[in-house]
PDB file of C-alpha atoms in Angstrom:
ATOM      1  CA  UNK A   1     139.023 107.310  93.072  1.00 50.00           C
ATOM      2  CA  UNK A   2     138.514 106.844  96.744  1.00 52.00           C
ATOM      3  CA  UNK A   3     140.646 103.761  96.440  1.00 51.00           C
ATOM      4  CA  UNK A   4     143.545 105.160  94.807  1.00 49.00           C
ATOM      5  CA  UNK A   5     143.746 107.988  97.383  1.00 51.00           C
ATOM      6  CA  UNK A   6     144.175 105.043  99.715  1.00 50.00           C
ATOM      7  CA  UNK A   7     146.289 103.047  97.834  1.00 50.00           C
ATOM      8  CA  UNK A   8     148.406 106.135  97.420  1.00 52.00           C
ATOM      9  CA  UNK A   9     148.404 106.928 101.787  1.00 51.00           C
ATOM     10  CA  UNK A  10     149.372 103.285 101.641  1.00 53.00           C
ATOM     11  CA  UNK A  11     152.518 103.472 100.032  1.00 54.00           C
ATOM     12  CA  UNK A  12     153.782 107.094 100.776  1.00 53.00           C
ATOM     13  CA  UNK A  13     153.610 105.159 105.020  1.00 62.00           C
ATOM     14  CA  UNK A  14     155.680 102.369 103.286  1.00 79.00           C
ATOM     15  CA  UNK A  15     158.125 104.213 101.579  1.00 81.00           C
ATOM     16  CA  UNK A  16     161.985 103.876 102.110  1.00 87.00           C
ATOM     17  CA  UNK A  17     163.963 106.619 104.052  1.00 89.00           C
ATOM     18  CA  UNK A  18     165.821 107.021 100.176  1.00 88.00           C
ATOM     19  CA  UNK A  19     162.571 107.037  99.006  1.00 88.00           C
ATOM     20  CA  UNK A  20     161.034 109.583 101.035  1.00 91.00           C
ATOM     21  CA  UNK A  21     164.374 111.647 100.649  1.00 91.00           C
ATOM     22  CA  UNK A  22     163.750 111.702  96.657  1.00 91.00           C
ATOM     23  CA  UNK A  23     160.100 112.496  97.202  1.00 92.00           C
ATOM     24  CA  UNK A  24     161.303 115.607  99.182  1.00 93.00           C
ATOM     25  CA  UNK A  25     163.665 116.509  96.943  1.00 94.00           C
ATOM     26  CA  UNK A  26     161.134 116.361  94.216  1.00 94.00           C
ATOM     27  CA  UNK A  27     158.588 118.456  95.961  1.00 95.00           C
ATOM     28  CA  UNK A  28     161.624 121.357  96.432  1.00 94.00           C
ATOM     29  CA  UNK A  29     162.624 121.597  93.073  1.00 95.00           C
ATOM     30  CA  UNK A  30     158.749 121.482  91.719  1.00 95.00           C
ATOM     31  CA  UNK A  31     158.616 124.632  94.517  1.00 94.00           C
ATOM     32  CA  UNK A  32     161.689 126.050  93.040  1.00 93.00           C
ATOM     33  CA  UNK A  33     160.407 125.582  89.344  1.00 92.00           C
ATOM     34  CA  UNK A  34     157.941 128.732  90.409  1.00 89.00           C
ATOM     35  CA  UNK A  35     161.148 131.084  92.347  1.00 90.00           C
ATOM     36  CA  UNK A  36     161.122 134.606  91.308  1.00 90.00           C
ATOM     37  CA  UNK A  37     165.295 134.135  90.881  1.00 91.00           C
ATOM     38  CA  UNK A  38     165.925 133.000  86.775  1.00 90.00           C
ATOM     39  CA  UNK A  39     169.052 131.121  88.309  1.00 92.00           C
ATOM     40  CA  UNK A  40     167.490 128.955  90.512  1.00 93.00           C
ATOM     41  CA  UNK A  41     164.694 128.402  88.697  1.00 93.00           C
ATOM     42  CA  UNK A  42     167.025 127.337  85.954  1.00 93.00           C
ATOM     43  CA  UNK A  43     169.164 125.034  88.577  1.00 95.00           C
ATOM     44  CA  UNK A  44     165.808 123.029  89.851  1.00 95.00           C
ATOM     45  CA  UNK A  45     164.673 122.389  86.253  1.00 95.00           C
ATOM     46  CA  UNK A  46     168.066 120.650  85.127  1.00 94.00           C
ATOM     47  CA  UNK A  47     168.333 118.620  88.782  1.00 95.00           C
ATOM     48  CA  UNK A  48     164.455 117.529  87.609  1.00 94.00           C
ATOM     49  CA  UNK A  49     165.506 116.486  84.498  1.00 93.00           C
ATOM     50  CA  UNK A  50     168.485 114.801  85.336  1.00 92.00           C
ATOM     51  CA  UNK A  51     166.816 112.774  88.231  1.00 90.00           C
ATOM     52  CA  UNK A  52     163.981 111.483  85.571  1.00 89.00           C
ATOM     53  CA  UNK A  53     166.326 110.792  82.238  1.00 88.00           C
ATOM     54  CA  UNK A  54     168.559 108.593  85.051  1.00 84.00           C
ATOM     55  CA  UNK A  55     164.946 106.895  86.049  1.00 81.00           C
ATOM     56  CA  UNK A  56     163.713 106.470  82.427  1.00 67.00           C
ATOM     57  CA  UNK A  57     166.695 104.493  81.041  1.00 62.00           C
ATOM     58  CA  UNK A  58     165.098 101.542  81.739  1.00 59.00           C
ATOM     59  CA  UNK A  59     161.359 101.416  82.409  1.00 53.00           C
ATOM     60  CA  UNK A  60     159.993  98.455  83.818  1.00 59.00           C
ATOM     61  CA  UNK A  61     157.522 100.367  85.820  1.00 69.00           C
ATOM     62  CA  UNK A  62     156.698 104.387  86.714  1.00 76.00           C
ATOM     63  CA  UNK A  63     160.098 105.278  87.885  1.00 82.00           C
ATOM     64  CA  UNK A  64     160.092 107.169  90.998  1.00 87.00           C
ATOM     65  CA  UNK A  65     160.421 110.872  90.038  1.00 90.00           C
ATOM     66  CA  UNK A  66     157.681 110.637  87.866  1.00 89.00           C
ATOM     67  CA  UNK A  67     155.754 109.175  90.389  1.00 89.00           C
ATOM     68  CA  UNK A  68     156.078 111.958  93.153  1.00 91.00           C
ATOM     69  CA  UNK A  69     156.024 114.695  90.515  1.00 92.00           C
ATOM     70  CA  UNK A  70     152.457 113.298  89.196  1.00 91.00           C
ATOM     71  CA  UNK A  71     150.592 115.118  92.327  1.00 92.00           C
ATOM     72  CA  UNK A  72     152.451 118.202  90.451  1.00 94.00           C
ATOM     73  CA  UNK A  73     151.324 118.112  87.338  1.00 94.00           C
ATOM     74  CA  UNK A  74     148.864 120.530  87.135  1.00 93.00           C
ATOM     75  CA  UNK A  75     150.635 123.053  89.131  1.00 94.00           C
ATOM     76  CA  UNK A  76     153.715 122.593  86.921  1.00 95.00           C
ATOM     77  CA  UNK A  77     151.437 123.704  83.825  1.00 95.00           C
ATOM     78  CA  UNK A  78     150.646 126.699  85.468  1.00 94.00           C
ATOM     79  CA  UNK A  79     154.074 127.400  86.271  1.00 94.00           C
ATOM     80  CA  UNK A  80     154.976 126.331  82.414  1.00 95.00           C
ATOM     81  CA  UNK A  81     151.882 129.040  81.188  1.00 94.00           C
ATOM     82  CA  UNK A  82     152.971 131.709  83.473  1.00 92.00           C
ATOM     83  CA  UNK A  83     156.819 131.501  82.770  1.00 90.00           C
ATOM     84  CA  UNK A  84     157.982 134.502  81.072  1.00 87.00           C
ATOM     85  CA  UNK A  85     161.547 133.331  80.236  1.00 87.00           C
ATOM     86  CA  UNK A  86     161.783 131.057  77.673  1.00 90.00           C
ATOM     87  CA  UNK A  87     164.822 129.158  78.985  1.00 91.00           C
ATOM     88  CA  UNK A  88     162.432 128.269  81.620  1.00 90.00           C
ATOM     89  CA  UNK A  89     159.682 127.437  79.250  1.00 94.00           C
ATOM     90  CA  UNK A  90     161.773 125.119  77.593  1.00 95.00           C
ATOM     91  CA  UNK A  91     163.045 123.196  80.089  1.00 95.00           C
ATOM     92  CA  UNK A  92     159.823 123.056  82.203  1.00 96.00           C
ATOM     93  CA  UNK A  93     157.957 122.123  78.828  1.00 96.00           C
ATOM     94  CA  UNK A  94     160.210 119.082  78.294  1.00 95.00           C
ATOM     95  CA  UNK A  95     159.584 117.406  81.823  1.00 94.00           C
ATOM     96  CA  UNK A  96     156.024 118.412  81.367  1.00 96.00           C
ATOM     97  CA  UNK A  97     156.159 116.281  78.142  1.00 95.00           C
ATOM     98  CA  UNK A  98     157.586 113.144  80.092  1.00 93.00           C
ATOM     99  CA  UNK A  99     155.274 113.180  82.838  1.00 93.00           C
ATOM    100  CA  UNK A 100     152.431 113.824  80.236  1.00 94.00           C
ATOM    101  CA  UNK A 101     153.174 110.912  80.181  1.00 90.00           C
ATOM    102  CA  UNK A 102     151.679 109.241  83.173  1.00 87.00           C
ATOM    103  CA  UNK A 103     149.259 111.818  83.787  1.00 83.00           C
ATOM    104  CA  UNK A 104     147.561 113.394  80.787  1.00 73.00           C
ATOM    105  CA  UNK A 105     143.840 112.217  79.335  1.00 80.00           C
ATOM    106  CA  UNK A 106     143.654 110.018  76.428  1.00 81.00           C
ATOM    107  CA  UNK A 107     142.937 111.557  73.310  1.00 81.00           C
ATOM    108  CA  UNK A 108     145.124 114.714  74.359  1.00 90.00           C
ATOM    109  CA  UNK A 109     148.197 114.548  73.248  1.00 94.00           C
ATOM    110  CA  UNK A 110     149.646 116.201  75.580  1.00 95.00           C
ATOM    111  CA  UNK A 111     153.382 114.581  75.377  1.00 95.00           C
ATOM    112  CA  UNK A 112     153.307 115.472  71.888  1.00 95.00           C
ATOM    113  CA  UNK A 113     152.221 119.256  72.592  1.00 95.00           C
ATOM    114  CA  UNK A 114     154.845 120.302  75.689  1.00 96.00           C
ATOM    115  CA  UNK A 115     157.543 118.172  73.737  1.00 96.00           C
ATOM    116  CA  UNK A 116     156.787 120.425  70.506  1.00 96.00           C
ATOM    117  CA  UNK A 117     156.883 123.334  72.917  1.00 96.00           C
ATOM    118  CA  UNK A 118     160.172 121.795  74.979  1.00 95.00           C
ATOM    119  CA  UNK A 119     163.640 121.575  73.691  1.00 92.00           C
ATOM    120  CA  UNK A 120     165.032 120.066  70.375  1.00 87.00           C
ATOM    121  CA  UNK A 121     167.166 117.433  72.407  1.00 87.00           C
ATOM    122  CA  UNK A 122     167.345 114.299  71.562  1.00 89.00           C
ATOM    123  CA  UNK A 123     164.282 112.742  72.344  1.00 91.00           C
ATOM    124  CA  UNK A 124     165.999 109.033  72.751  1.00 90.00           C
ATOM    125  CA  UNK A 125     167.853 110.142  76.521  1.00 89.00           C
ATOM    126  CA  UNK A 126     164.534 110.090  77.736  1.00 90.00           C
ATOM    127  CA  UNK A 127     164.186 106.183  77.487  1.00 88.00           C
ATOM    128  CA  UNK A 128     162.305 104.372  74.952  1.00 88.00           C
ATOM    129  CA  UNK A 129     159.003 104.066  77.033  1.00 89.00           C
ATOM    130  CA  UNK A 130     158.736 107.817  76.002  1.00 92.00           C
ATOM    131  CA  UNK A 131     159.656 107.556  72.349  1.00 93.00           C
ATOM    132  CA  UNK A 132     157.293 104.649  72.102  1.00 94.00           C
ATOM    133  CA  UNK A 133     154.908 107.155  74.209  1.00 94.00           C
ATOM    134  CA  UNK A 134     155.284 109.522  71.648  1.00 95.00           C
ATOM    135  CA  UNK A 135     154.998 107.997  68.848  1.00 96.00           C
ATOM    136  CA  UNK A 136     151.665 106.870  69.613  1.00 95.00           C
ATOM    137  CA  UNK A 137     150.518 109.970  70.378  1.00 95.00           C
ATOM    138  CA  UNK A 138     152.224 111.094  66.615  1.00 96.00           C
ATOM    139  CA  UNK A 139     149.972 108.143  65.056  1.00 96.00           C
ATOM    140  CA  UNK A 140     146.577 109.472  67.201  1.00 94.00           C
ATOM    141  CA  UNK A 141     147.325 112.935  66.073  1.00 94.00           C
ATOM    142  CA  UNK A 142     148.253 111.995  62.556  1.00 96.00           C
ATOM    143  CA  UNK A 143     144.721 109.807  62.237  1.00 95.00           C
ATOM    144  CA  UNK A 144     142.829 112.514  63.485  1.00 93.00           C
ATOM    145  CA  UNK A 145     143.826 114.998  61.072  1.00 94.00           C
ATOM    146  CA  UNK A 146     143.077 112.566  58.035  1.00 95.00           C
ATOM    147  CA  UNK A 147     139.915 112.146  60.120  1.00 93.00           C
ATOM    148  CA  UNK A 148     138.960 115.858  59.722  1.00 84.00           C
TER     149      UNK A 148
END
């Protein structure tokens, strides 16, 4: 653990100035996910979402978005379980689903939940990292029900 945190200093002091520019931006629209105003609220989630779906296209390793939202995760689920409008809900629930991704525990399916909870998009624009992502999670859940 202690090595990750340093691992982690390590390479926020090497990143790029377009680097450090999208981490920025990332932490503004995670703070903007939580703004009182439906509008902006609304504005932030789409900017998230379009930043990650352009990152995800092809996955050879954790594209950056994902990366600086990761420290975010657990505040974004608070946002998501506090929302009260379900536009915001929905859109906050799909990026929830994708970084799931990189974040959750095993065994908790947590992809599978927020994208059940998220939008009925086509899961596909995403990348195939996260349908393959998925659909592993579908085969856990599936075998644990037969399980029961």
């Amino acid at each position: 653990e202690e090595k990750k945190e340093k691992k982690d200093k390590k390479e926020e002091d090497e990143l790029s100035e377009e680097d450090k520019a999208l981490q920025e931006q990332m932490e503004l629209l995670v703070t903007r996910c939580s703004d009182p105003e439906p509008e902006l609220r609304k504005a932030a989630l789409n900017s998230m979402i379009s930043e990650i779906r352009t990152s995800t296209s092809s996955m050879t390793s954790v594209p950056k978005p994902l990366k600086f939202l990761r420290t975010h995760y657990a505040p974004l689920k608070e946002v998501h379980a506090a929302a009260s409008d379900s536009e915001t809900k929905t859109l906050l629930a799909d990026v929830l689903s994708v970084l799931a991704m990189t974040k959750s525990e095993q065994g908790k399916h947590e992809s599978l939940d927020y994208r059940l909870l998220g939008s009925q998009d086509d899961v596909g624009s995403w990348g195939h990292e996260y349908v393959r992502h998925l659909a592993a999670e579908i085969g856990e859940e599936y075998n644990e029900r037969l399980a029961a």
